[in-house]
Each structure stands twice: as C-alpha cells, then as structure tokens.
Amino acid sequence: MRRILQSVILALLPLRVSAVEPVGKIQGQVLNSKTLEPIVGANVLVLDTNRGSATDLAGAFTIANLPVGSYRLRFSHIGYEALLRTEVIVTSGRTTFVNVKMLESFIVKPEVVASSGYFTEALTSPASSTQLLSEEIRRFPGGFEDIVRTVSTLPGVAVVSEGGRNDLLVRGGGPSENLYLINNIEVPNINHFGTQGSSSGALSFVNLDFVENVEFTAGGFDARYGDKMSSVLALDIRPGQKESLGGEATVSATQYGLSLEGPLARNGDFLFSARKSYLDLIFKAANLPFVPVYTDFNFFANYNPTARDRLSFIALAALDRVDRDQGTLENRVTNAGILDNTQNQLVTGVNYRHVASRGFFEITLHLNRNEYRFSQLDESQREYFNSRANEMETGLKLATYVNLSQSSGFYAGASTKVISNDNVTAFADTIYDRSGRRLPASSLGLPQFNSVNASTLKHSAYFSWEQQLAPQLDLGLGIRVDYFQFLQKSFYPALRFALGFRPSEAWKIKMNAGRYYQSPSYVWTVNPANRALRALRNDMGIFGIDYLLREDLNLSFEAYAKIYEDLPTGIVPEKTDYLVLTNTGVGFGGREDDFQSFGYSTLVSRARGRAWGFEALLQKRFATVPCYGQIAVSYAKSEYQAGDGRTYAGAFDQRWIINLSGGYKFNAAWEISTKWRYFTGAPYTPVYLPAENGGQIQNLPDEYLTRRLRAGHHLDLRVDRRFNFSGWAMIVFLDIQNVYNYKTPRRPSYDFWKNTIADRNDLGILPSLGISAEF
C-alpha cells in the first residue's frame, strides 16, 4: 500500500519522476469477416512507430513492450480490404485486446491501399449499421459509461424526456421494438428496472469494461434477426487475460464495483464483475423519498480446444429494489404515485462455434428468467394493485455460414424457444387512477383478476443469400419464417432485400427493404381475450449514401420509411380505444398511466402507424491530428391510427435532433471530450390542476398528445486523466452533465402534495467524479 501511495504522489507532480517508462502489450486475432476463419500472415503495423507483428496459424498476434499511450493499428493482407483500428489504448495495468474481422476484396490486389481503412467497416457494412468501440463508449460525456445511453445519441434515436430512463426509441418505434444480443445470445433486456413487456429500463447492467465492440443497426437488418421491428444491438465481449490474474476496482457516478479476469484451464479465460449502486446522493439532491438500489453480476468464459473451435459461456444477474422513506405524510403521498418495483433478471447461455475452411457452424443454448414484483399503495399504505410475474425463455439456436465462392455465400439457421409465463395480477375492488380518483378497475377497462401459468413455443428459420454481382455491386436476399404458437394466427413469413453499389473507393450507395414481425409481449397475453392478437408488422425501406471525404473523415446520409400494421389497441370507447401499445411504455407504469402500458386491458390488432425521416452524419476519426468528433442531424415524423379511427402523433415524435460531440487528446495522460445536443419537443398531453378541471388532471382522449414540449438543449463535458505505474494503472475522470444548468423540458406531471404542475428537469447541473484502478 505504501508503494502505491508513493506512485500516486509522484504521478500528480508536474514533472514525472520515473526511471523506467511504463509499458503494455497488445494481443488480438484477425479473422475473415464472413467465414470467421483465422487469417494467417496478416500484417499488423503500429502506425508512427517501427513496431508490428504478423498473425500465426490461429490468426493471433502479440505486440509487447509498447510505451503506454494511444495508438493506431493498420491491418493488411493481400486479397483483403485494409483496416485501421484507431484509439487503441495501451496501459501498464493489463493487456489490450484488439480482435478484427477483415473483408475479402472481390479483386485480389498486389498491394493493399489503406485510403479508407478508418471507415472500412462503415463502407462495407449494411445500411443503418454503426460500429462503436468500448473506448468510444467509456469516454462519452454524460453517458455514465453505459452502452444503451451512448447508443441513444446516434442518428435516428429519440431523446427520452423523462428522467432516469434508458429507452431506445429508434426511428419512430417504441421501446419494445429492440433486439439485444451478447456473444450471439439473445437477451430480453440489458437494463436495470426494466419495463415489463419492453426492452428498456433505467441503466445497463452489462459491464462496459468487458465489451470490445458494439454494432447497432437502426433498421434494415437481414433475415438472421427477427421477432423485433426496429433495431438490433449486438455486443461482442473481449477475452480475459491468459497470462495471470488481474482486475479493476471502480467508483463511478452511480455505482462501485470490482472485476477480475485471468486464465481458465489450459486454453481458456474468464471475466467476472460485481457492482452495486449508490444513488442516494443524486436522489436526495432531487428531494425524492425513494431510492432505486441495484446490484449486478457479470461472468464470461471462453475455452478454445483448437484454433478453429470456441466455446463461450455467459451468466448475468441483475437484482433491483426500491427503498422508500414513508416517515412523513408528504413522502407517502409522493410514493403513492410510484410502483413498488422489485426485479430479478438472470441470463445464462453457452455458444459453440466450429470454423471450417469455407464457413462456420454455431449452436447456442440460452435461458433467460425475469421476475417482476409490482405493487402500488395509497397514502394510507393500503395496497390496491399487485402483480407477481415470472417469465422464462429456454432456447436452442443453430446457425451456419457457407462460402460458395469468392463472390457468393449464404447464412442459414433455425431456432426454437420454450416460453413459460407465470403471472398473477390483482386489483382491489376500487383503485386510484392518474388523477388520484378512487373508482372501480373496470371503469378503466381493467379486469380485476388475471392468472396465467402457461407454456408455449416459438420457432423460426431463415435463409439469407449474399452475392457479389460485380466488383462494385453486391446483392442480399433473405427469407425468414416465424411461428408463434400462443397466437391464433401463428405462421409469419417475411422477405428481405439489400443492395449495395460502390462506384469508387470513396462512394457507397445502400438500399434495404423488408418485412419485420414481432410477437406481442408476454404480459399483453395475460388477459385471455388478447390471445387473438396478431404479430405486429413493420414494412421498412431504407436508402443511404456514404462518401469518404478523406481517410479519417466520412459523410453519410440515410432516408427511411416504415409502415406499421396489426398494432395492439384498446376497445373501450374513450377509455382505451385511443391507445396504441407500441406508442407507450416510456415510464415505469402503474397509476401514472392508468396501468395502460402493461397491456392488461382487452386489445385488438387494429391500429396502424407510419414513420419516415432522414439522417446525416459527419464523422472524424482519431488520426494524425489527435482529435475526434461527429455531427449528427436527424429529422423524423411518426403518427399512429388507433382503434377509435383517429390519428395521433407518435409519443416519441421529435422532429429535429442535432448532436455535436468530440474530444482532444493532449497526450497519453490527458483527454477532454464534450457533447452538445439540441432537440425539438416531443408530443404530450396537457396536465391541469384537478380543482380547475373537474377533478381530472388530463382530458382524455380529446387532448391526447395534442401539445408539444418546447425545444431543449444541454452540454456535457468530461475530462480524463490516466496514470500508469509498474504493473497497474489508474483513470480519474470528471464528468459534468448539463454544464450551463439548463432546465430541460419534460412532459408535465401533477404533484399531488404541492398541488403544482412540474414541467422541467429539476436536477440541473450534475457533476460526478470517477476512479478506476486496473491491476
């Protein structure tokens, strides 16, 4: 301990006193992007140095004894598109892993030109697809080092106006329309305090320190992915250290934790972390009488019996509670409007992959279990709502890719899931509505008691063909079939199409079209009347252009249109028939929305919707000039026709969103980054003082989503300082959200204690300090 303290003191001095320069190591693997076959003899060059390496028979490489700092790596091999990986951070605390996938060129070139290497992945990926590295997420200002929160600032993703939410609202779609994958294993939700029936919540429980690469697709995904209509978020987890045991201790803005990693058997490795929240300070600053408390555990393991075989395992657990202070009448009145929310999430899965000379084969097993415990009390602490739900998925998935020739190949696969839904939901004889009025549950279209304990099946199969018609032209065709046993209409086939044209090294034109189906959320089918629902449908078309202005600067543009059919809507006139379930759910439900987002009321598949818009992105990669950044501009419009025949604005219909973000690396130790965001207002329903509006706080459905919030904007700033010592390293960061203390507009809500209406975020400026020590 004395040695560590001495090292910290020396590092804080203006002059660095050290006889030995700290060094680190880079390890990685280079694979064929299609077949996943190791690329033997690929050149790996550390730019601006004379250091480099070549890959061995397993496609692996090692570059040792590198001075700590930020590097750029250039990957090249005859017959492959060159690839540049930027912002490779080498520390003295642990090995840096860089695993890449290289794309074969249609024409074998005697020399590989690296002109587009920084954006090779962007120029060769499908439409609407974005790659993020863990370092880009970690240092993102205001992101709390959270994957979902960072992705939510990409083009086409709406701004959540409610505080404490982590919703992905993609191109007019709702929070239930997103697919999450971790190492090819489906995960229903990766957020703490998830909203039942949705894929959103409060904060991601996946440890960012373990994430190597994130691929976010905002639409147009191919036939391999299904049962979701808007987006796919796929996470690749890095390997653990194989030489020795190491780890990291972290204290950040919302949580503290410890992680460990190291070798496992002869050819294996593992990663483990445990984290716990400490949100008391933030919630007390906002004068809130409740505190969400969460704990999560991550475990990942890999075993490679041969260079062409890999067995990977994941186990994730998230435990969520809400602590309440009921000591005063004011606190009890405030807490009466908030669900008692207890959740346990467990995700486990194992994936086996075998790589052959012309492709690969994968088999995946997974089990997901979500336990929801909800209740609501009045200010006298009498319970009038209680729900206990256990949802479990057990799945088997087979997938393969076969490379038929240099210009063609296909993906094929099938999956089956056994679904278990055990749900008991009960309302008291009378309940409270959003206006605080006591009335029968039936008056809101809610059945007083629901109980279901059922099992059902989901099956799917797909075939996706890829053909390079010419050096500049590639084609993709796919068909997917989904079978949802618990629906009266069970069988849903869908076609998908993709076309890419690259007239030069700098230009790429992309087009996608297809049909996407999504099964109703399990909680919606707790009501037996809802078994007649159909799968939700989305027909989508996308057109995009990429233009490489220079090797580290890329401009992209995309336009899209989405047509929704067979969306669930209510049937009770002027009570539930104005609702479209996919147009709700940004919240935690309960009395605040008359329990509507849960889907307990009787629903029919009669609603429809449409969304369209365009996005422009100018992106600068970290290169010879030590700065990076992007400018993103999005325009979107969405609207829905509900069961009453009327057309309403999409609840997440923000017309304009502008994001400016970037940073500068002064040297290996100091970095500063910033983000500024502007967004026009989302629709909302006006809120009134009950005494001035006949006892109601809202006039529904007449004024449903008829007003818009004023435009909002905020600036976030982050400063990182790195320290490297002999055998360990440390990062200290200061993250300031809402630097100029702008009161962000939010949907108005009625305060039952103060008898006032709140319509802005009261937190204002929010500084936080974080420390992370790697060893």
mmCIF file of N, CA and C in Angstrom, residues 671-736:
data_model
loop_
_atom_site.group_PDB
_atom_site.id
_atom_site.type_symbol
_atom_site.label_atom_id
_atom_site.label_comp_id
_atom_site.label_asym_id
_atom_site.label_seq_id
_atom_site.Cartn_x
_atom_site.Cartn_y
_atom_site.Cartn_z
ATOM 1 N N GLU A 671 -7.081 13.880 -21.588
ATOM 2 C CA GLU A 671 -8.055 13.913 -22.682
ATOM 3 C C GLU A 671 -9.290 14.680 -22.215
ATOM 4 N N ILE A 672 -9.856 15.474 -23.125
ATOM 5 C CA ILE A 672 -11.078 16.209 -22.830
ATOM 6 C C ILE A 672 -12.091 15.915 -23.936
ATOM 7 N N SER A 673 -13.339 15.733 -23.568
ATOM 8 C CA SER A 673 -14.384 15.467 -24.555
ATOM 9 C C SER A 673 -15.660 16.204 -24.152
ATOM 10 N N THR A 674 -16.509 16.442 -25.146
ATOM 11 C CA THR A 674 -17.721 17.212 -24.896
ATOM 12 C C THR A 674 -18.833 16.750 -25.834
ATOM 13 N N LYS A 675 -20.057 17.026 -25.435
ATOM 14 C CA LYS A 675 -21.228 16.683 -26.240
ATOM 15 C C LYS A 675 -22.282 17.762 -26.048
ATOM 16 N N TRP A 676 -22.805 18.263 -27.153
ATOM 17 C CA TRP A 676 -23.912 19.218 -27.107
ATOM 18 C C TRP A 676 -25.066 18.656 -27.915
ATOM 19 N N ARG A 677 -26.262 18.743 -27.363
ATOM 20 C CA ARG A 677 -27.437 18.160 -28.008
ATOM 21 C C ARG A 677 -28.586 19.156 -28.037
ATOM 22 N N TYR A 678 -29.223 19.246 -29.200
ATOM 23 C CA TYR A 678 -30.417 20.080 -29.376
ATOM 24 C C TYR A 678 -31.537 19.200 -29.906
ATOM 25 N N PHE A 679 -32.741 19.368 -29.391
ATOM 26 C CA PHE A 679 -33.857 18.549 -29.835
ATOM 27 C C PHE A 679 -35.160 19.321 -29.706
ATOM 28 N N THR A 680 -35.979 19.202 -30.734
ATOM 29 C CA THR A 680 -37.299 19.816 -30.668
ATOM 30 C C THR A 680 -38.200 18.967 -29.778
ATOM 31 N N GLY A 681 -39.298 19.568 -29.344
ATOM 32 C CA GLY A 681 -40.119 18.940 -28.314
ATOM 33 C C GLY A 681 -40.948 17.774 -28.795
ATOM 34 N N ALA A 682 -41.108 16.794 -27.924
ATOM 35 C CA ALA A 682 -41.965 15.640 -28.199
ATOM 36 C C ALA A 682 -43.411 15.978 -27.827
ATOM 37 N N PRO A 683 -44.367 15.240 -28.395
ATOM 38 C CA PRO A 683 -45.774 15.486 -28.043
ATOM 39 C C PRO A 683 -46.070 15.109 -26.588
ATOM 40 N N TYR A 684 -47.055 15.762 -26.017
ATOM 41 C CA TYR A 684 -47.505 15.415 -24.678
ATOM 42 C C TYR A 684 -48.975 15.775 -24.528
ATOM 43 N N THR A 685 -49.581 15.235 -23.486
ATOM 44 C CA THR A 685 -50.979 15.521 -23.162
ATOM 45 C C THR A 685 -51.006 16.585 -22.079
ATOM 46 N N PRO A 686 -51.737 17.677 -22.262
ATOM 47 C CA PRO A 686 -51.754 18.742 -21.250
ATOM 48 C C PRO A 686 -52.200 18.230 -19.882
ATOM 49 N N VAL A 687 -51.632 18.838 -18.839
ATOM 50 C CA VAL A 687 -51.952 18.496 -17.461
ATOM 51 C C VAL A 687 -52.517 19.740 -16.774
ATOM 52 N N TYR A 688 -53.593 19.532 -15.987
ATOM 53 C CA TYR A 688 -54.263 20.637 -15.314
ATOM 54 C C TYR A 688 -54.319 20.364 -13.813
ATOM 55 N N LEU A 689 -54.538 21.429 -13.041
ATOM 56 C CA LEU A 689 -54.838 21.262 -11.635
ATOM 57 C C LEU A 689 -56.231 20.654 -11.515
ATOM 58 N N PRO A 690 -56.385 19.555 -10.777
ATOM 59 C CA PRO A 690 -57.691 18.882 -10.715
ATOM 60 C C PRO A 690 -58.828 19.813 -10.280
ATOM 61 N N ALA A 691 -58.547 20.713 -9.334
ATOM 62 C CA ALA A 691 -59.602 21.611 -8.845
ATOM 63 C C ALA A 691 -60.110 22.548 -9.926
ATOM 64 N N GLU A 692 -59.314 22.760 -10.966
ATOM 65 C CA GLU A 692 -59.704 23.670 -12.046
ATOM 66 C C GLU A 692 -60.172 22.942 -13.296
ATOM 67 N N ASN A 693 -60.254 21.587 -13.217
ATOM 68 C CA ASN A 693 -60.598 20.817 -14.426
ATOM 69 C C ASN A 693 -61.535 19.653 -14.092
ATOM 70 N N GLY A 694 -62.494 19.913 -13.213
ATOM 71 C CA GLY A 694 -63.491 18.891 -12.902
ATOM 72 C C GLY A 694 -62.918 17.666 -12.229
ATOM 73 N N GLY A 695 -61.818 17.808 -11.496
ATOM 74 C CA GLY A 695 -61.228 16.691 -10.777
ATOM 75 C C GLY A 695 -60.284 15.847 -11.594
ATOM 76 N N GLN A 696 -60.057 16.180 -12.846
ATOM 77 C CA GLN A 696 -59.166 15.399 -13.710
ATOM 78 C C GLN A 696 -57.909 16.206 -14.027
ATOM 79 N N ILE A 697 -56.771 15.497 -14.114
ATOM 80 C CA ILE A 697 -55.549 16.202 -14.476
ATOM 81 C C ILE A 697 -55.336 16.213 -15.989
ATOM 82 N N GLN A 698 -56.022 15.335 -16.721
ATOM 83 C CA GLN A 698 -55.909 15.299 -18.180
ATOM 84 C C GLN A 698 -57.275 15.056 -18.800
ATOM 85 N N ASN A 699 -57.481 15.623 -19.965
ATOM 86 C CA ASN A 699 -58.715 15.418 -20.723
ATOM 87 C C ASN A 699 -58.446 14.408 -21.839
ATOM 88 N N LEU A 700 -58.842 13.168 -21.569
ATOM 89 C CA LEU A 700 -58.566 12.071 -22.493
ATOM 90 C C LEU A 700 -59.871 11.498 -23.033
ATOM 91 N N PRO A 701 -59.872 11.156 -24.319
ATOM 92 C CA PRO A 701 -58.752 11.177 -25.275
ATOM 93 C C PRO A 701 -58.653 12.469 -26.088
ATOM 94 N N ASP A 702 -59.534 13.460 -25.798
ATOM 95 C CA ASP A 702 -59.628 14.635 -26.673
ATOM 96 C C ASP A 702 -58.300 15.367 -26.825
ATOM 97 N N GLU A 703 -57.525 15.453 -25.752
ATOM 98 C CA GLU A 703 -56.267 16.197 -25.806
ATOM 99 C C GLU A 703 -55.044 15.291 -25.784
ATOM 100 N N TYR A 704 -55.234 14.029 -26.119
ATOM 101 C CA TYR A 704 -54.137 13.063 -26.072
ATOM 102 C C TYR A 704 -53.053 13.435 -27.093
ATOM 103 N N LEU A 705 -51.848 13.734 -26.598
ATOM 104 C CA LEU A 705 -50.678 14.068 -27.417
ATOM 105 C C LEU A 705 -50.945 15.224 -28.385
ATOM 106 N N THR A 706 -51.673 16.229 -27.919
ATOM 107 C CA THR A 706 -52.007 17.366 -28.786
ATOM 108 C C THR A 706 -51.062 18.552 -28.615
ATOM 109 N N ARG A 707 -50.225 18.560 -27.593
ATOM 110 C CA ARG A 707 -49.279 19.655 -27.379
ATOM 111 C C ARG A 707 -47.855 19.149 -27.602
ATOM 112 N N ARG A 708 -46.926 20.091 -27.710
ATOM 113 C CA ARG A 708 -45.508 19.737 -27.854
ATOM 114 C C ARG A 708 -44.680 20.508 -26.850
ATOM 115 N N LEU A 709 -43.692 19.815 -26.304
ATOM 116 C CA LEU A 709 -42.735 20.478 -25.435
ATOM 117 C C LEU A 709 -41.919 21.490 -26.234
ATOM 118 N N ARG A 710 -41.407 22.484 -25.554
ATOM 119 C CA ARG A 710 -40.503 23.408 -26.226
ATOM 120 C C ARG A 710 -39.165 22.705 -26.473
ATOM 121 N N ALA A 711 -38.384 23.254 -27.367
ATOM 122 C CA ALA A 711 -37.093 22.658 -27.703
ATOM 123 C C ALA A 711 -36.166 22.663 -26.487
ATOM 124 N N GLY A 712 -35.268 21.689 -26.444
ATOM 125 C CA GLY A 712 -34.320 21.591 -25.348
ATOM 126 C C GLY A 712 -32.898 21.436 -25.850
ATOM 127 N N HIS A 713 -31.952 21.672 -24.985
ATOM 128 C CA HIS A 713 -30.541 21.528 -25.344
ATOM 129 C C HIS A 713 -29.734 21.407 -24.059
ATOM 130 N N HIS A 714 -28.600 20.746 -24.134
ATOM 131 C CA HIS A 714 -27.721 20.670 -22.965
ATOM 132 C C HIS A 714 -26.312 20.346 -23.422
ATOM 133 N N LEU A 715 -25.362 20.695 -22.568
ATOM 134 C CA LEU A 715 -23.944 20.491 -22.843
ATOM 135 C C LEU A 715 -23.353 19.621 -21.739
ATOM 136 N N ASP A 716 -22.631 18.575 -22.143
ATOM 137 C CA ASP A 716 -21.931 17.707 -21.195
ATOM 138 C C ASP A 716 -20.429 17.799 -21.457
ATOM 139 N N LEU A 717 -19.641 17.659 -20.410
ATOM 140 C CA LEU A 717 -18.191 17.803 -20.509
ATOM 141 C C LEU A 717 -17.527 16.711 -19.671
ATOM 142 N N ARG A 718 -16.435 16.183 -20.198
ATOM 143 C CA ARG A 718 -15.699 15.147 -19.466
ATOM 144 C C ARG A 718 -14.203 15.368 -19.623
ATOM 145 N N VAL A 719 -13.471 15.163 -18.531
ATOM 146 C CA VAL A 719 -12.011 15.238 -18.528
ATOM 147 C C VAL A 719 -11.477 13.931 -17.955
ATOM 148 N N ASP A 720 -10.553 13.300 -18.683
ATOM 149 C CA ASP A 720 -9.938 12.052 -18.242
ATOM 150 C C ASP A 720 -8.453 12.267 -17.981
ATOM 151 N N ARG A 721 -7.974 11.704 -16.901
ATOM 152 C CA ARG A 721 -6.544 11.728 -16.580
ATOM 153 C C ARG A 721 -6.089 10.292 -16.312
ATOM 154 N N ARG A 722 -5.094 9.822 -17.070
ATOM 155 C CA ARG A 722 -4.578 8.463 -16.934
ATOM 156 C C ARG A 722 -3.253 8.475 -16.190
ATOM 157 N N PHE A 723 -3.088 7.507 -15.302
ATOM 158 C CA PHE A 723 -1.838 7.298 -14.586
ATOM 159 C C PHE A 723 -1.381 5.870 -14.857
ATOM 160 N N ASN A 724 -0.108 5.689 -15.200
ATOM 161 C CA ASN A 724 0.454 4.365 -15.439
ATOM 162 C C ASN A 724 1.661 4.148 -14.542
ATOM 163 N N PHE A 725 1.609 3.052 -13.807
ATOM 164 C CA PHE A 725 2.688 2.701 -12.901
ATOM 165 C C PHE A 725 3.225 1.327 -13.273
ATOM 166 N N SER A 726 4.106 0.804 -12.500
ATOM 167 C CA SER A 726 4.684 -0.509 -12.762
ATOM 168 C C SER A 726 3.683 -1.590 -12.360
ATOM 169 N N GLY A 727 3.027 -2.194 -13.359
ATOM 170 C CA GLY A 727 2.107 -3.295 -13.096
ATOM 171 C C GLY A 727 0.671 -2.904 -12.834
ATOM 172 N N TRP A 728 0.358 -1.631 -12.756
ATOM 173 C CA TRP A 728 -1.034 -1.224 -12.588
ATOM 174 C C TRP A 728 -1.221 0.176 -13.153
ATOM 175 N N ALA A 729 -2.493 0.533 -13.371
ATOM 176 C CA ALA A 729 -2.822 1.822 -13.972
ATOM 177 C C ALA A 729 -4.097 2.351 -13.339
ATOM 178 N N MET A 730 -4.315 3.636 -13.535
ATOM 179 C CA MET A 730 -5.489 4.271 -12.943
ATOM 180 C C MET A 730 -6.035 5.344 -13.889
ATOM 181 N N ILE A 731 -7.369 5.452 -13.931
ATOM 182 C CA ILE A 731 -8.043 6.517 -14.668
ATOM 183 C C ILE A 731 -8.878 7.321 -13.664
ATOM 184 N N VAL A 732 -8.720 8.628 -13.679
ATOM 185 C CA VAL A 732 -9.557 9.529 -12.894
ATOM 186 C C VAL A 732 -10.300 10.424 -13.876
ATOM 187 N N PHE A 733 -11.624 10.519 -13.726
ATOM 188 C CA PHE A 733 -12.379 11.349 -14.663
ATOM 189 C C PHE A 733 -13.387 12.221 -13.924
ATOM 190 N N LEU A 734 -13.620 13.376 -14.524
ATOM 191 C CA LEU A 734 -14.655 14.300 -14.060
ATOM 192 C C LEU A 734 -15.670 14.436 -15.189
ATOM 193 N N ASP A 735 -16.915 14.098 -14.900
ATOM 194 C CA ASP A 735 -17.989 14.149 -15.893
ATOM 195 C C ASP A 735 -19.039 15.134 -15.399
ATOM 196 N N ILE A 736 -19.266 16.201 -16.170
ATOM 197 C CA ILE A 736 -20.243 17.228 -15.778
ATOM 198 C C ILE A 736 -21.379 17.216 -16.794
#
